[in-house]
Short mmCIF file of C-alpha atoms in Angstrom, two decimals:
data_model
loop_
_atom_site.label_atom_id
_atom_site.label_comp_id
_atom_site.label_asym_id
_atom_site.label_seq_id
_atom_site.Cartn_x
_atom_site.Cartn_y
_atom_site.Cartn_z
CA MET A 1 -38.26 55.36 5.42
CA LYS A 2 -37.09 53.44 2.75
CA LEU A 3 -33.78 54.05 3.38
CA SER A 4 -33.84 53.41 6.98
CA SER A 5 -35.50 49.94 6.29
CA ILE A 6 -32.44 49.23 3.62
CA SER A 7 -29.88 50.48 6.40
CA ILE A 8 -31.46 47.86 9.09
CA ILE A 9 -31.62 44.92 6.65
CA PHE A 10 -28.03 45.62 5.80
CA PHE A 11 -26.97 45.98 9.50
CA PHE A 12 -28.53 42.53 10.25
CA ALA A 13 -26.98 41.05 7.25
CA THR A 14 -23.61 42.16 8.46
CA LEU A 15 -23.90 40.92 11.95
CA GLN A 16 -25.05 37.30 10.29
CA ALA A 17 -22.03 37.49 8.13
CA LEU A 18 -19.68 38.46 10.85
CA SER A 19 -21.13 35.52 13.12
CA VAL A 20 -20.65 33.00 10.47
CA LEU A 21 -17.01 34.11 9.88
CA GLN A 22 -16.52 33.94 13.72
CA VAL A 23 -17.69 30.48 13.87
CA ASN A 24 -15.60 29.40 10.83
CA SER A 25 -12.74 30.93 12.30
CA GLN A 26 -13.17 29.39 15.75
CA SER A 27 -13.42 25.82 13.84
CA THR A 28 -10.42 26.40 11.80
CA ASP A 29 -6.99 24.89 12.69
CA SER A 30 -3.74 25.29 10.88
CA CYS A 31 0.06 24.14 11.33
CA ASN A 32 0.90 27.93 12.38
CA SER A 33 -1.59 27.39 15.47
CA ASN A 34 -0.39 26.55 19.09
CA LEU A 35 -1.79 23.47 20.68
CA ASN A 36 -2.88 24.58 24.23
CA LEU A 37 -4.18 21.34 25.29
CA ASP A 38 -3.64 19.18 28.35
CA LEU A 39 -1.85 16.17 26.84
CA PRO A 40 0.50 13.57 28.59
CA PHE A 41 3.09 14.19 26.11
CA ASP A 42 5.16 17.29 24.74
CA THR A 43 3.53 18.88 21.80
CA SER A 44 6.01 21.74 21.13
CA LEU A 45 8.14 19.65 18.44
CA LEU A 46 5.20 17.98 16.56
CA ASN A 47 5.50 17.74 12.50
CA CYS A 48 2.20 19.22 11.23
CA LEU A 49 0.78 18.80 7.84
CA PRO A 50 -3.01 18.71 6.44
CA VAL A 51 -3.84 15.10 5.60
CA TRP A 52 -7.53 15.47 4.64
CA SER A 53 -8.55 18.82 3.06
CA ARG A 54 -11.72 17.39 2.22
CA HIS A 55 -12.75 17.47 5.85
CA ASP A 56 -10.00 19.41 7.29
CA PHE A 57 -8.10 16.99 9.08
CA ILE A 58 -4.74 17.97 10.26
CA LEU A 59 -2.18 15.56 11.80
CA ARG A 60 0.56 16.37 14.29
CA TYR A 61 3.32 13.81 14.72
CA VAL A 62 6.86 13.29 16.19
CA ARG A 63 8.84 10.42 17.03
CA ASN A 64 9.75 10.77 21.02
CA LEU A 65 12.49 8.74 22.75
CA SER A 66 12.63 4.82 23.24
CA ASN A 67 10.71 4.48 19.73
CA VAL A 68 7.52 6.26 21.04
CA TRP A 69 5.64 8.10 18.36
CA ASN A 70 3.21 10.94 19.40
CA PHE A 71 0.30 11.77 17.17
CA VAL A 72 -2.42 14.32 17.42
CA LEU A 73 -5.11 14.37 14.94
CA SER A 74 -7.46 17.67 14.46
CA ALA A 75 -10.81 17.60 12.73
CA PRO A 76 -14.00 19.61 12.87
CA ASP A 77 -16.45 18.73 15.69
CA THR A 78 -19.51 16.92 13.70
CA ASN A 79 -20.77 15.14 16.81
CA SER A 80 -19.22 12.09 15.24
CA PHE A 81 -16.37 9.88 15.69
CA VAL A 82 -12.94 10.51 14.02
CA ALA A 83 -10.57 7.64 13.18
CA MET A 84 -6.81 7.28 12.31
CA GLY A 85 -5.99 3.73 11.27
CA PHE A 86 -2.59 2.10 9.86
CA SER A 87 -2.79 -0.68 7.40
CA THR A 88 -0.34 -2.86 5.51
CA THR A 89 -2.20 -2.73 2.10
CA GLY A 90 -3.94 0.49 2.31
CA GLN A 91 -7.29 -1.12 2.61
CA MET A 92 -9.61 -0.73 5.74
CA VAL A 93 -10.17 -4.96 5.99
CA GLY A 94 -7.01 -6.06 8.45
CA SER A 95 -6.19 -2.76 9.58
CA SER A 96 -6.05 -1.24 13.19
CA ALA A 97 -7.41 1.99 14.14
CA VAL A 98 -7.63 4.52 16.80
CA VAL A 99 -11.19 5.84 17.27
CA GLY A 100 -12.47 8.77 19.41
CA TRP A 101 -15.51 10.50 19.92
CA VAL A 102 -16.99 13.18 22.24
CA SER A 103 -20.07 12.17 23.91
CA ALA A 104 -23.23 14.96 24.63
CA ASP A 105 -22.03 15.21 28.28
CA GLY A 106 -18.56 16.60 27.03
CA SER A 107 -16.75 13.26 28.26
CA GLY A 108 -14.40 11.80 25.44
CA THR A 109 -13.73 8.11 24.67
CA VAL A 110 -10.77 6.88 22.62
CA LYS A 111 -10.53 3.03 21.79
CA GLN A 112 -8.50 0.92 19.43
CA TYR A 113 -10.44 -1.21 16.75
CA PHE A 114 -9.56 -4.09 14.87
CA LEU A 115 -11.56 -4.05 11.45
CA GLY A 116 -11.38 -7.71 10.58
CA GLY A 117 -14.11 -7.35 7.63
CA GLN A 118 -16.76 -5.23 6.43
CA ARG A 119 -19.67 -6.66 8.53
CA PRO A 120 -20.36 -4.83 11.79
CA ASN A 121 -19.62 -7.69 14.08
CA LEU A 122 -16.09 -7.92 12.48
CA VAL A 123 -15.16 -4.60 13.66
CA VAL A 124 -13.98 -5.36 17.30
CA ALA A 125 -13.63 -2.96 19.89
CA ASP A 126 -10.49 -3.14 22.43
CA GLN A 127 -8.54 -5.22 19.71
CA GLY A 128 -5.72 -4.65 17.26
CA ASN A 129 -2.40 -4.67 16.20
CA LEU A 130 -1.24 -1.15 17.76
CA THR A 131 0.83 -1.12 20.79
CA ILE A 132 -0.65 1.96 22.29
CA VAL A 133 1.24 3.67 25.32
CA GLU A 134 -0.80 3.27 28.71
CA ASN A 135 -2.83 6.41 29.47
CA SER A 136 -1.81 8.04 26.35
CA THR A 137 -4.85 8.52 24.61
CA SER A 138 -7.31 11.53 24.66
CA ILE A 139 -9.94 13.47 22.75
CA THR A 140 -10.87 16.98 23.55
CA SER A 141 -13.26 19.36 22.03
CA ARG A 142 -12.42 22.87 21.89
CA SER A 143 -13.43 25.74 19.46
CA SER A 144 -15.68 23.38 17.34
CA ARG A 145 -12.84 21.09 16.70
CA VAL A 146 -11.88 17.62 18.24
CA TYR A 147 -8.28 16.73 18.96
CA LEU A 148 -7.47 13.03 19.01
CA ALA A 149 -4.09 12.37 20.70
CA PHE A 150 -2.27 8.93 21.38
CA GLN A 151 1.08 7.37 21.51
CA LEU A 152 2.42 4.32 19.99
CA ASN A 153 5.23 2.18 20.87
CA THR A 154 6.91 1.12 17.41
CA SER A 155 10.04 1.53 15.70
CA GLN A 156 8.28 2.60 12.37
CA PRO A 157 4.47 3.21 12.13
CA LEU A 158 3.14 1.95 8.97
CA SER A 159 3.12 4.40 6.06
CA ARG A 160 -0.31 3.56 4.99
CA VAL A 161 -2.68 5.62 6.96
CA LEU A 162 -6.35 5.71 6.89
CA TYR A 163 -8.68 8.42 8.08
CA SER A 164 -12.74 8.29 8.39
CA VAL A 165 -15.38 10.38 10.00
CA GLY A 166 -18.50 8.80 11.42
CA GLN A 167 -22.07 9.55 10.80
CA ILE A 168 -23.17 12.91 12.23
CA GLY A 169 -24.89 12.31 15.71
CA VAL A 170 -24.12 8.53 15.70
CA ILE A 171 -21.51 7.66 18.09
CA PRO A 172 -20.53 4.14 19.73
CA SER A 173 -22.14 3.40 23.09
CA ALA A 174 -21.77 1.03 25.82
CA PRO A 175 -21.52 -1.65 26.52
CA ALA A 176 -20.40 -3.22 23.06
CA PHE A 177 -18.98 0.19 21.71
CA ALA A 178 -20.16 -0.99 18.22
CA LEU A 179 -18.87 1.16 15.39
CA ALA A 180 -21.10 2.40 12.63
CA GLU A 181 -20.28 2.58 9.05
CA HIS A 182 -18.28 5.73 8.29
CA ARG A 183 -19.68 8.75 6.62
CA ASP A 184 -16.59 9.12 4.49
CA LYS A 185 -12.90 7.80 4.51
CA VAL A 186 -9.60 8.04 2.70
CA SER A 187 -6.45 6.10 2.28
CA THR A 188 -3.12 7.99 2.18
CA LEU A 189 0.62 7.33 2.04
CA LEU A 190 2.44 8.99 5.11
CA ASN A 191 6.33 9.82 4.65
CA TYR A 192 7.38 10.45 8.14
CA ARG A 193 10.88 11.18 7.13
CA THR A 194 10.09 13.93 4.93
CA GLY A 195 6.55 15.02 6.63
CA THR A 196 4.62 14.63 3.29
CA SER A 197 1.14 12.79 2.93
CA ALA A 198 -0.49 11.88 -0.51
CA SER A 199 -3.66 10.10 -1.42
CA ASP A 200 -3.01 6.43 -2.23
CA SER A 201 -4.79 6.87 -5.70
CA GLN A 202 -1.75 9.45 -6.56
CA HIS A 203 0.62 6.55 -6.79
CA SER A 204 -1.84 4.00 -8.39
CA ARG A 205 -0.54 4.49 -11.92
CA LEU A 206 3.05 3.72 -10.96
CA ARG A 207 1.81 0.71 -8.76
CA LYS A 208 0.11 -0.66 -11.73
CA SER A 209 2.90 -0.38 -14.08
CA HIS A 210 5.24 -2.07 -11.53
CA GLY A 211 2.84 -4.93 -11.18
CA ILE A 212 2.03 -5.31 -14.97
CA LEU A 213 5.71 -5.13 -16.16
CA ASN A 214 6.81 -7.47 -13.59
CA MET A 215 3.96 -10.04 -14.02
CA LEU A 216 4.21 -9.84 -18.11
CA SER A 217 7.95 -10.32 -18.23
CA TRP A 218 9.37 -12.55 -15.26
CA GLY A 219 5.61 -14.05 -14.88
CA ILE A 220 4.50 -14.79 -18.42
CA LEU A 221 7.15 -14.01 -21.00
CA MET A 222 9.77 -15.91 -19.12
CA ILE A 223 7.88 -18.93 -18.99
CA ILE A 224 6.74 -18.65 -22.67
CA GLY A 225 10.60 -18.17 -23.74
CA ALA A 226 11.70 -21.10 -21.58
CA MET A 227 8.95 -23.45 -23.19
CA ALA A 228 10.30 -22.16 -26.54
CA GLY A 229 13.71 -23.38 -25.75
CA ARG A 230 12.59 -26.80 -24.61
CA TYR A 231 9.77 -27.86 -26.89
CA PHE A 232 10.51 -26.42 -30.28
CA LYS A 233 14.29 -27.54 -30.94
CA GLN A 234 13.01 -29.55 -34.00
CA TRP A 235 13.00 -26.10 -35.74
CA ASP A 236 16.66 -25.33 -35.48
CA PRO A 237 17.79 -22.55 -35.69
CA MET A 238 14.39 -20.63 -35.36
CA TRP A 239 13.71 -22.07 -31.74
CA PHE A 240 17.17 -20.59 -30.43
CA TYR A 241 16.40 -17.20 -32.00
CA SER A 242 12.70 -17.18 -30.69
CA HIS A 243 14.12 -18.36 -27.06
CA ALA A 244 16.74 -15.68 -27.14
CA ALA A 245 14.46 -12.71 -28.37
CA ILE A 246 11.78 -13.73 -25.83
CA GLN A 247 13.62 -14.12 -22.98
CA SER A 248 15.70 -10.82 -23.71
CA CYS A 249 12.48 -8.83 -23.97
CA ALA A 250 11.52 -10.52 -20.64
CA PHE A 251 14.51 -9.38 -18.94
CA LEU A 252 14.51 -5.88 -20.33
CA LEU A 253 10.65 -5.49 -19.20
CA GLY A 254 11.37 -7.08 -16.02
CA LEU A 255 14.22 -4.64 -15.37
CA ALA A 256 12.15 -1.74 -15.92
CA GLY A 257 9.65 -3.25 -13.71
CA ILE A 258 12.00 -3.70 -10.93
CA ILE A 259 13.45 -0.20 -11.34
CA SER A 260 9.71 0.99 -11.10
CA GLY A 261 9.45 -0.79 -7.87
CA PHE A 262 12.50 0.97 -6.20
CA VAL A 263 10.94 4.29 -7.36
CA LEU A 264 7.52 3.25 -5.87
CA GLU A 265 9.03 2.13 -2.64
CA ASP A 266 10.85 5.33 -2.17
CA ARG A 267 7.68 7.34 -2.91
CA LEU A 268 5.56 5.25 -0.46
CA ASP A 269 8.03 4.96 2.10
CA ALA A 270 6.72 1.46 2.31
CA GLU A 271 7.68 -1.75 4.22
CA VAL A 272 8.02 -4.52 1.59
CA ASP A 273 11.19 -6.15 2.65
CA THR A 274 10.25 -9.72 1.49
CA HIS A 275 9.00 -8.39 -1.83
CA LYS A 276 12.16 -6.53 -2.55
CA ALA A 277 14.14 -9.35 -1.54
CA LEU A 278 12.61 -11.68 -3.71
CA GLY A 279 12.76 -8.93 -6.75
CA ILE A 280 16.51 -8.53 -5.97
CA LEU A 281 16.98 -12.13 -5.96
CA ILE A 282 15.12 -12.65 -9.37
CA LEU A 283 17.10 -9.82 -10.99
CA VAL A 284 20.45 -11.41 -9.76
CA LEU A 285 19.51 -14.65 -10.95
CA GLY A 286 18.31 -13.36 -14.39
CA CYS A 287 21.60 -11.36 -14.85
CA LEU A 288 23.56 -14.62 -14.13
CA GLN A 289 21.46 -16.15 -16.76
CA VAL A 290 22.21 -13.66 -19.26
CA MET A 291 25.84 -13.95 -18.35
CA ALA A 292 25.77 -17.70 -18.83
CA VAL A 293 24.74 -16.98 -22.58
CA PHE A 294 28.20 -15.39 -23.31
CA ALA A 295 30.00 -18.06 -21.71
CA ARG A 296 28.06 -20.95 -23.44
CA PRO A 297 30.50 -23.34 -24.58
CA GLY A 298 30.36 -25.33 -27.80
CA LYS A 299 28.08 -28.47 -28.40
CA GLU A 300 31.22 -30.60 -28.57
CA SER A 301 32.58 -29.26 -25.31
CA LYS A 302 32.53 -31.99 -22.33
CA VAL A 303 31.37 -29.20 -19.95
CA ARG A 304 28.44 -28.50 -22.26
CA LYS A 305 26.33 -31.01 -20.17
CA TYR A 306 27.01 -29.12 -16.89
CA TRP A 307 26.22 -25.83 -18.74
CA ASN A 308 22.98 -27.11 -19.75
CA TRP A 309 22.14 -28.35 -16.23
CA TYR A 310 22.73 -24.96 -14.69
CA HIS A 311 21.09 -22.81 -17.43
CA HIS A 312 17.93 -25.09 -17.45
CA ASN A 313 17.57 -25.41 -13.71
CA GLY A 314 18.49 -21.52 -13.02
CA GLY A 315 15.75 -20.66 -15.16
CA ARG A 316 13.36 -22.90 -13.60
CA ILE A 317 14.22 -21.58 -10.26
CA VAL A 318 13.81 -17.93 -11.57
CA ILE A 319 10.33 -18.72 -12.92
CA LEU A 320 9.26 -20.23 -9.71
CA ILE A 321 10.36 -17.51 -7.35
CA ALA A 322 8.89 -14.87 -10.08
CA ILE A 323 5.51 -16.62 -9.91
CA ALA A 324 5.30 -16.75 -6.06
CA ASN A 325 6.52 -13.03 -5.92
CA VAL A 326 3.95 -11.65 -8.57
CA PHE A 327 1.26 -13.45 -6.24
CA TYR A 328 2.68 -12.07 -3.26
CA GLY A 329 2.97 -8.44 -4.82
CA ILE A 330 -0.76 -8.68 -5.73
CA HIS A 331 -1.49 -9.43 -2.19
CA LEU A 332 0.43 -6.15 -1.15
CA GLY A 333 -1.10 -4.00 -3.49
CA GLU A 334 -4.50 -5.39 -2.87
CA ASP A 335 -6.51 -2.94 -5.04
CA ASN A 336 -8.66 -5.30 -7.07
CA GLY A 337 -6.54 -8.03 -5.53
CA THR A 338 -9.15 -10.74 -6.21
CA SER A 339 -9.53 -10.11 -9.92
CA TRP A 340 -5.79 -9.69 -10.52
CA ASN A 341 -5.29 -12.93 -8.60
CA ALA A 342 -7.74 -14.77 -10.65
CA ALA A 343 -6.75 -13.48 -13.88
CA TYR A 344 -2.99 -14.37 -13.56
CA ALA A 345 -3.88 -17.69 -11.94
CA VAL A 346 -5.84 -18.48 -15.21
CA VAL A 347 -2.88 -17.56 -17.47
CA ILE A 348 -0.52 -19.74 -15.14
CA SER A 349 -2.92 -22.63 -15.27
CA MET A 350 -2.99 -22.36 -18.99
CA LEU A 351 0.67 -22.48 -19.44
CA PHE A 352 1.18 -25.18 -17.13
CA LEU A 353 -1.43 -27.21 -19.01
CA LEU A 354 0.05 -26.69 -22.37
CA SER A 355 3.74 -27.36 -20.86
CA ILE A 356 2.21 -30.81 -19.88
CA ILE A 357 0.75 -31.45 -23.19
CA LEU A 358 4.38 -30.45 -24.73
CA GLU A 359 6.29 -32.48 -22.18
CA VAL A 360 4.15 -35.75 -22.96
CA LYS A 361 4.72 -35.30 -26.65
CA LEU A 362 8.31 -34.67 -26.28
CA TRP A 363 8.66 -37.97 -24.04
CA ARG A 364 6.63 -39.83 -26.74
CA GLN A 365 9.24 -38.59 -29.25
CA LYS A 366 12.02 -39.57 -27.19
#
């Protein structure tokens, strides 16, 4: 009797375990799975990669003809919305997202949202910067998963891609289709060329190193070195050695910062053409300043005054462009951007105030 009871318990436990395994297998998707979906575009040549392991998000994409990109996002069906956003900074604010959900009656809805701020009234439906191909959006629930599909008309989608999932049982409804706060989100970096995706935080150390090196070198030390060369000439020749040492240190650190920027751009596959162009211009002007030192004529030479004019004004141009590019880089990085902006603004303000005091003192001496 006891053996029979144990057998019955074991039998039902086995059935329960098998049912759980069956549900899990039905809700599992992988890049080896075939997409048997009725979509308005071909899905046979899609690149596939897991993009958010925590919520089992799988992304498939491919570039079609005429700069049209096909996307299919797969996620577990938890009776909530799923979203895929595109951002220039990696932050949700300012991004545009494709959001989809399946209602209780089985009907699917896909809309574009513009995330203008953190307040609900700033998340606006049917607005955004994405050019979605007409009649290309769909969301389908199948085998306990949802498949969000859409096409974008663009030469190159943004590489900073955001994913989010809504609260369970909470989906937008007509007429406003207000989007409730997400249950979870992640910011990633998608390299469309290599088909790899990584969490944005994985490159945060390199990004911070790039920013700190360039801020310290081109944006701070270069200014201090210029001040030493202009305001401390009464301590000859120490002013010259101090000026040369500080500027040399700034140039080497700045060179390292720019190299790290090239590495960062390659890893992120980011579109930072303006920031990159300004950085290259700063490096070129800095190299010209270094080369000018080796061509410096003697004090008695007739061309010395022209050399001085070139060296002084060239240095000022480098500093002005560097300051602007540092602020622009902080804007692109965005992580704790307000605090970094404030800190650098305080340093620049202090150096500017000090230079005014020293300039007044210099004019009085003259």
